[in-house]
C-alpha positions as a printed Julia matrix, in Angstrom:
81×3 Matrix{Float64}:
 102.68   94.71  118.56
  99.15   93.29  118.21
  97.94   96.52  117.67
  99.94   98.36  115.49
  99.63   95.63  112.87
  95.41   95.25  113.46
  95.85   99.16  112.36
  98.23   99.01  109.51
  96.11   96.41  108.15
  93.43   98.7   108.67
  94.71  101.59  106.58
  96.75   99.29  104.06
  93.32   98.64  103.45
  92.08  101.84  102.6
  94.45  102.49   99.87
  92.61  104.76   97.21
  95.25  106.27   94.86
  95.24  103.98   91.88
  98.85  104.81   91.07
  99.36  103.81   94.85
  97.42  100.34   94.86
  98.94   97.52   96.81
  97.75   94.11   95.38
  96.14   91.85   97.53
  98.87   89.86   98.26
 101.31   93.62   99.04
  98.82   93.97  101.58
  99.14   90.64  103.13
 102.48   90.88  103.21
 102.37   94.42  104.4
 100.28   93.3   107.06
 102.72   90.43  108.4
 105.78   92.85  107.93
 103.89   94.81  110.64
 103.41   92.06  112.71
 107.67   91.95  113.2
 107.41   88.47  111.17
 110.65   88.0   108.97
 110.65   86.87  105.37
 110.85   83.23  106.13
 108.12   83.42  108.6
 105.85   85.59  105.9
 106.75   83.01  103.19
 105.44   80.23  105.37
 102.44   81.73  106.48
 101.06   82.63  102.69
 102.64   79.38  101.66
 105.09   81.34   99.15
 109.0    81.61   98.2
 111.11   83.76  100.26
 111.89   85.18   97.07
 109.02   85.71   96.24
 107.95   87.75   99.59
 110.9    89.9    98.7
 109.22   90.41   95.6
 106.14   91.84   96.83
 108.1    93.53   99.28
 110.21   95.67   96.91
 107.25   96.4    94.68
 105.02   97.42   98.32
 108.47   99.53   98.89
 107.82  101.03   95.34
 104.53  101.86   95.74
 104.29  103.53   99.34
 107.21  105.26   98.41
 110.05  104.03  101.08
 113.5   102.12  100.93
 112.99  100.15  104.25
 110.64   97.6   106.47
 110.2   100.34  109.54
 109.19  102.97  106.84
 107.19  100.78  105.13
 105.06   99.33  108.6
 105.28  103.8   109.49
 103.95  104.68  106.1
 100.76  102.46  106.64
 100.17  104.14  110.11
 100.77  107.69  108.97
  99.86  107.55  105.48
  98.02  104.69  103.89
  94.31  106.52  104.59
């Protein structure tokens, strides 16, 4: 799973729509969402609320367009270029 999150990160980097711009911290979060981490385990890692992860998860959701973690983490591999 190494991998596939080293290359999401890679393309949720490369974001260039500006009506499609994750913040800094989307893409952070984005990038641990891809690494299978859950909520709690995201919130601890960027020192943050759960709540507040969800936060920049529904607004990441918003952005790439998608209602779901698995379509968010295969929007960033297929899409985020």
């Amino acid at each position: 799973m190494g991998r596939v999150a080293e290359i999401v990160g890679e393309l949720v980097g490369q974001v260039v729509d500006p009506e499609q711009d994750l913040s800094h911290r989307e893409i952070e979060v984005v990038r641990l969402l891809a690494e299978g981490r859950s909520n709690r385990a995201i919130a601890e890692a960027l020192y943050l609320s759960e709540a507040t992860v969800k936060t920049h998860l529904v607004r990441a959701y918003r952005k790439l367009r998608v209602g779901n973690r698995a379509a968010a983490v295969c929007r960033g591999l297929l899409g985020l270029t």
